[in-house]
């Protein structure tokens, strides 16, 4: 379960991007955050795993408070937050399999990590996940040979192999055509249920949110985020 209490973010420029956001997600709920560009959606998601440091407020994953963890403890907790990015964040010169296995880096020893020698159980799981996301047979392709939709499927498999407790998904379809966007969103929603994982998904496309959400909250820079209740 993820619980966010009164999250505030003021950037060094003085820009107040979050004004006291409070939110809770649990079970396998698929929660969409919709709002115009610049309304703070990305900042919110990134404050959860502290890719952006929040200025005030608290974030709890299960009962662990993330907001005050030191770097080493935060790194351990980040394993439990599978992040799916708008621009995929793949290593382009690596293969599909290597990109997926990089999701296990937080679990293997330092030597295994630098030599990229993963346990057979991780490799077997990567094969299974790639089959599930529709990339069976493409394990040895380089990431830079894939289409946008295929890259996002690699990103999804990489997030799942972390064995996360939650998926954090930042505008996953904004670089994709409408048909691919729909299939990617369907896949994320299905996998959330299959893996019993809550997902928080930022998106500006209201119709996609309406098609796949269990709950939708609206993010608007004009009102404090504590009024993020309004289901559509
Ligand atoms: P969204 O994801 O809804 O498009 P963002 O979270 O990216 O919104 O941005 C929210 C606000 O914070 C915007 O006004 C944006 O310009 C500002 N912002 C985002 N990142 C930074 C940064 N690193 N430094 C200063 N301002 C930022």
Tab-separated table of C-alpha atoms and ligand atoms in Angstrom:
chain	number	residue	atom	x	y	z
A	1	UNK	CA	0.000	0.000	0.000
A	2	UNK	CA	1.241	3.487	-0.851
A	3	UNK	CA	0.265	6.447	1.273
A	4	UNK	CA	1.218	10.010	0.434
A	5	UNK	CA	0.599	12.752	2.986
A	6	UNK	CA	0.701	16.485	2.275
A	7	UNK	CA	3.436	16.307	-0.337
A	8	UNK	CA	4.909	19.676	-1.275
A	9	UNK	CA	7.571	20.360	-3.883
A	10	UNK	CA	9.169	23.739	-4.381
A	11	UNK	CA	11.911	23.707	-7.019
A	12	UNK	CA	15.069	25.785	-6.382
A	13	UNK	CA	13.715	28.239	-8.973
A	14	UNK	CA	10.888	28.987	-6.514
A	15	UNK	CA	8.296	27.144	-8.615
A	16	UNK	CA	5.763	25.443	-6.348
A	17	UNK	CA	4.895	22.284	-8.296
A	18	UNK	CA	3.012	20.382	-5.552
A	19	UNK	CA	0.914	22.065	-2.919
A	20	UNK	CA	0.093	19.439	-0.319
A	21	UNK	CA	-0.901	16.232	-2.154
A	22	UNK	CA	-2.536	13.450	-0.200
A	23	UNK	CA	-3.301	10.122	-1.829
A	24	UNK	CA	-3.569	6.416	-1.062
A	25	UNK	CA	-3.416	3.409	-3.412
A	26	UNK	CA	-3.623	-0.255	-2.553
A	27	UNK	CA	-4.573	-3.713	-3.774
A	28	UNK	CA	-4.383	-3.820	-7.543
A	29	UNK	CA	-5.976	-0.451	-8.094
A	30	UNK	CA	-5.087	1.308	-11.338
A	31	UNK	CA	-5.113	5.002	-10.523
A	32	UNK	CA	-4.733	7.568	-13.277
A	33	UNK	CA	-3.609	11.127	-12.633
A	34	UNK	CA	-4.761	13.395	-15.405
A	35	UNK	CA	-4.014	17.056	-15.896
A	36	UNK	CA	-2.545	19.544	-18.315
A	37	UNK	CA	1.142	19.803	-19.032
A	38	UNK	CA	2.937	21.561	-16.190
A	39	UNK	CA	0.338	20.692	-13.544
A	40	UNK	CA	2.789	18.593	-11.483
A	41	UNK	CA	1.979	14.995	-12.494
A	42	UNK	CA	5.547	14.025	-13.216
A	43	UNK	CA	6.855	15.804	-10.140
A	44	UNK	CA	4.374	13.873	-8.014
A	45	UNK	CA	5.414	10.457	-9.348
A	46	UNK	CA	9.097	11.319	-9.035
A	47	UNK	CA	8.703	12.557	-5.474
A	48	UNK	CA	7.335	9.128	-4.521
A	49	UNK	CA	10.599	7.336	-5.333
A	50	UNK	CA	12.641	10.494	-4.648
A	51	UNK	CA	14.021	10.914	-8.143
A	52	UNK	CA	12.853	14.404	-7.181
A	53	UNK	CA	13.310	15.261	-3.484
A	54	UNK	CA	10.054	16.460	-1.924
A	55	UNK	CA	10.236	19.673	0.078
A	56	UNK	CA	7.647	18.640	2.678
A	57	UNK	CA	5.325	15.746	3.370
A	58	UNK	CA	5.621	12.014	3.814
A	59	UNK	CA	5.452	8.944	1.576
A	60	UNK	CA	4.905	5.463	3.021
A	61	UNK	CA	5.314	2.230	1.061
A	62	UNK	CA	3.621	-0.356	3.231
A	63	UNK	CA	4.812	0.908	6.605
A	64	UNK	CA	8.217	2.187	5.480
A	65	UNK	CA	8.527	5.939	5.357
A	66	UNK	CA	10.517	6.719	2.227
A	67	UNK	CA	10.899	10.418	2.702
A	68	UNK	CA	13.581	10.273	5.393
A	69	UNK	CA	15.568	7.202	4.354
A	70	UNK	CA	19.295	7.546	3.797
A	71	UNK	CA	20.667	6.773	0.306
A	72	UNK	CA	21.486	3.101	0.969
A	73	UNK	CA	18.069	2.351	2.444
A	74	UNK	CA	16.335	4.307	-0.275
A	75	UNK	CA	18.162	2.229	-2.909
A	76	UNK	CA	16.834	-0.952	-1.298
A	77	UNK	CA	13.289	0.396	-1.191
A	78	UNK	CA	13.450	1.565	-4.815
A	79	UNK	CA	13.575	-2.090	-5.855
A	80	UNK	CA	9.955	-2.249	-4.779
A	81	UNK	CA	8.844	0.608	-7.036
A	82	UNK	CA	8.755	-0.367	-10.696
A	83	UNK	CA	9.033	2.753	-12.804
A	84	UNK	CA	7.867	2.924	-16.411
A	85	UNK	CA	9.069	6.007	-18.260
A	86	UNK	CA	7.761	8.114	-21.115
A	87	UNK	CA	11.028	7.765	-23.050
A	88	UNK	CA	11.506	4.124	-22.012
A	89	UNK	CA	14.991	4.683	-20.468
A	90	UNK	CA	16.467	1.598	-22.115
A	91	UNK	CA	20.166	1.121	-22.760
A	92	UNK	CA	20.032	1.305	-26.526
A	93	UNK	CA	23.131	-0.756	-27.310
A	94	UNK	CA	22.071	-3.629	-25.045
A	95	UNK	CA	19.760	-6.453	-26.028
A	96	UNK	CA	16.142	-6.780	-24.997
A	97	UNK	CA	17.119	-9.543	-22.526
A	98	UNK	CA	19.918	-7.460	-20.997
A	99	UNK	CA	17.606	-4.500	-20.578
A	100	UNK	CA	14.998	-6.621	-18.818
A	101	UNK	CA	17.587	-8.231	-16.550
A	102	UNK	CA	18.835	-4.796	-15.524
A	103	UNK	CA	15.659	-4.702	-13.433
A	104	UNK	CA	17.351	-7.324	-11.206
A	105	UNK	CA	20.472	-5.243	-10.569
A	106	UNK	CA	19.199	-4.231	-7.139
A	107	UNK	CA	19.043	-7.898	-6.109
A	108	UNK	CA	22.361	-9.365	-7.254
A	109	UNK	CA	25.841	-9.028	-5.785
A	110	UNK	CA	28.207	-6.307	-6.927
A	111	UNK	CA	30.300	-8.848	-8.874
A	112	UNK	CA	27.236	-10.308	-10.575
A	113	UNK	CA	26.103	-6.801	-11.462
A	114	UNK	CA	29.341	-5.649	-13.057
A	115	UNK	CA	29.831	-8.916	-14.937
A	116	UNK	CA	26.120	-9.057	-15.742
A	117	UNK	CA	25.909	-12.688	-14.636
A	118	UNK	CA	22.365	-13.227	-13.463
A	119	UNK	CA	20.973	-16.356	-11.781
A	120	UNK	CA	19.218	-18.794	-14.102
A	121	UNK	CA	15.951	-18.153	-12.245
A	122	UNK	CA	16.144	-14.466	-13.267
A	123	UNK	CA	16.833	-15.428	-16.880
A	124	UNK	CA	13.900	-17.867	-16.894
A	125	UNK	CA	11.637	-15.186	-15.456
A	126	UNK	CA	12.812	-12.665	-18.057
A	127	UNK	CA	11.883	-15.134	-20.829
A	128	UNK	CA	8.432	-15.596	-19.284
A	129	UNK	CA	7.840	-11.867	-18.922
A	130	UNK	CA	8.992	-11.145	-22.458
A	131	UNK	CA	6.565	-13.750	-23.737
A	132	UNK	CA	3.795	-12.149	-21.669
A	133	UNK	CA	4.432	-8.630	-22.949
A	134	UNK	CA	4.446	-9.875	-26.544
A	135	UNK	CA	8.189	-9.873	-27.227
A	136	UNK	CA	8.871	-13.607	-27.252
A	137	UNK	CA	11.630	-14.362	-29.762
A	138	UNK	CA	13.106	-10.838	-29.638
A	139	UNK	CA	15.376	-11.467	-26.628
A	140	UNK	CA	18.586	-10.936	-28.590
A	141	UNK	CA	17.510	-7.863	-30.551
A	142	UNK	CA	19.259	-4.646	-29.612
A	143	UNK	CA	16.957	-2.107	-28.012
A	144	UNK	CA	17.721	0.459	-30.707
A	145	UNK	CA	16.249	-1.893	-33.339
A	146	UNK	CA	12.802	-1.857	-31.704
A	147	UNK	CA	9.712	0.252	-32.368
A	148	UNK	CA	8.436	2.635	-29.679
A	149	UNK	CA	5.710	0.233	-28.584
A	150	UNK	CA	8.190	-2.647	-28.352
A	151	UNK	CA	10.559	-0.493	-26.307
A	152	UNK	CA	7.793	0.316	-23.875
A	153	UNK	CA	7.027	-3.417	-23.555
A	154	UNK	CA	10.668	-3.962	-22.590
A	155	UNK	CA	10.293	-1.178	-20.014
A	156	UNK	CA	7.229	-2.909	-18.583
A	157	UNK	CA	9.000	-6.281	-18.341
A	158	UNK	CA	11.993	-4.583	-16.689
A	159	UNK	CA	9.734	-2.990	-14.081
A	160	UNK	CA	7.959	-6.285	-13.330
A	161	UNK	CA	11.113	-8.344	-12.921
A	162	UNK	CA	11.995	-6.087	-9.984
A	163	UNK	CA	9.098	-7.737	-8.093
A	164	UNK	CA	7.751	-4.316	-7.207
A	165	UNK	CA	5.040	-3.487	-4.701
A	166	UNK	CA	3.776	-0.699	-6.938
A	167	UNK	CA	4.115	0.504	-10.526
A	168	UNK	CA	4.871	4.187	-11.093
A	169	UNK	CA	4.093	5.044	-14.689
A	170	UNK	CA	4.994	8.436	-16.140
A	171	UNK	CA	3.211	9.328	-19.407
A	172	UNK	CA	3.846	5.880	-20.911
A	173	UNK	CA	2.166	6.545	-24.243
A	174	UNK	CA	2.959	10.116	-25.124
A	175	UNK	CA	5.519	9.055	-27.765
A	176	UNK	CA	3.234	6.400	-29.280
A	177	UNK	CA	0.478	6.338	-31.904
A	178	UNK	CA	-3.130	5.953	-30.661
A	179	UNK	CA	-3.473	2.232	-31.434
A	180	UNK	CA	-0.185	1.318	-29.761
A	181	UNK	CA	-1.028	3.598	-26.819
A	182	UNK	CA	-4.211	1.677	-26.214
A	183	UNK	CA	-2.535	-1.706	-26.332
A	184	UNK	CA	0.230	-0.559	-23.967
A	185	UNK	CA	-2.294	0.857	-21.530
A	186	UNK	CA	-4.358	-2.331	-21.674
A	187	UNK	CA	-1.224	-4.364	-20.983
A	188	UNK	CA	-0.279	-2.278	-17.931
A	189	UNK	CA	-3.817	-2.498	-16.525
A	190	UNK	CA	-3.935	-6.294	-17.060
A	191	UNK	CA	-0.516	-6.825	-15.501
A	192	UNK	CA	-1.476	-4.766	-12.486
A	193	UNK	CA	-4.311	-7.214	-11.841
A	194	UNK	CA	-2.262	-10.335	-12.655
A	195	UNK	CA	0.566	-9.331	-10.320
A	196	UNK	CA	-1.788	-7.851	-7.674
A	197	UNK	CA	0.035	-4.540	-7.950
A	198	UNK	CA	-1.352	-1.041	-7.614
A	199	UNK	CA	-0.328	1.324	-10.406
A	200	UNK	CA	-0.208	5.108	-10.531
A	201	UNK	CA	-0.264	6.329	-14.111
A	202	UNK	CA	0.243	9.906	-15.277
A	203	UNK	CA	-1.455	10.730	-18.484
A	204	UNK	CA	-2.926	13.670	-20.350
A	205	UNK	CA	-5.239	11.543	-22.544
A	206	UNK	CA	-8.572	11.488	-20.716
A	207	UNK	CA	-10.153	8.845	-22.967
A	208	UNK	CA	-7.367	6.339	-22.236
A	209	UNK	CA	-7.740	6.995	-18.523
A	210	UNK	CA	-11.485	6.474	-18.723
A	211	UNK	CA	-11.005	3.197	-20.595
A	212	UNK	CA	-8.575	1.583	-18.161
A	213	UNK	CA	-8.816	3.301	-14.766
A	214	UNK	CA	-10.239	2.009	-11.521
A	215	UNK	CA	-9.988	5.609	-10.286
A	216	UNK	CA	-9.043	8.921	-11.828
A	217	UNK	CA	-7.826	12.019	-10.029
A	218	UNK	CA	-7.462	15.385	-11.647
A	219	UNK	CA	-4.293	17.384	-11.150
A	220	UNK	CA	-4.643	21.109	-11.643
A	221	UNK	CA	-2.152	23.815	-10.784
A	222	UNK	CA	-4.959	26.179	-9.843
A	223	UNK	CA	-6.059	24.155	-6.817
A	224	UNK	CA	-4.067	22.524	-4.010
A	225	UNK	CA	-3.471	18.821	-4.644
A	226	UNK	CA	-5.198	17.927	-1.382
A	227	UNK	CA	-8.408	18.336	-3.351
A	228	UNK	CA	-7.323	15.446	-5.620
A	229	UNK	CA	-10.449	13.468	-4.948
A	230	UNK	CA	-12.574	14.249	-7.878
A	231	UNK	CA	-13.200	10.956	-9.625
A	232	UNK	CA	-14.434	11.449	-13.170
B	1	LIG	P1	3.540	17.646	-15.684
B	1	LIG	O1	4.154	16.324	-15.474
B	1	LIG	O2	2.103	17.718	-15.241
B	1	LIG	O3	3.711	18.160	-17.082
B	1	LIG	P2	5.759	18.674	-14.121
B	1	LIG	O4	5.729	17.932	-12.845
B	1	LIG	O5	6.738	18.252	-15.149
B	1	LIG	O6	4.285	18.719	-14.733
B	1	LIG	O7	6.028	20.230	-13.809
B	1	LIG	C1	5.270	20.951	-12.844
B	1	LIG	C2	5.830	22.357	-12.769
B	1	LIG	O8	7.125	22.320	-12.208
B	1	LIG	C3	5.965	23.025	-14.137
B	1	LIG	O9	5.660	24.410	-13.999
B	1	LIG	C4	7.416	22.832	-14.480
B	1	LIG	O10	7.894	23.872	-15.326
B	1	LIG	C5	8.074	22.899	-13.109
B	1	LIG	N1	9.300	22.092	-13.054
B	1	LIG	C6	9.434	20.789	-13.366
B	1	LIG	N2	10.710	20.402	-13.186
B	1	LIG	C7	11.384	21.488	-12.762
B	1	LIG	C8	12.744	21.728	-12.388
B	1	LIG	N3	13.658	20.764	-12.414
B	1	LIG	N4	13.082	22.971	-11.986
B	1	LIG	C9	12.150	23.969	-11.923
B	1	LIG	N5	10.849	23.805	-12.254
B	1	LIG	C10	10.468	22.585	-12.667
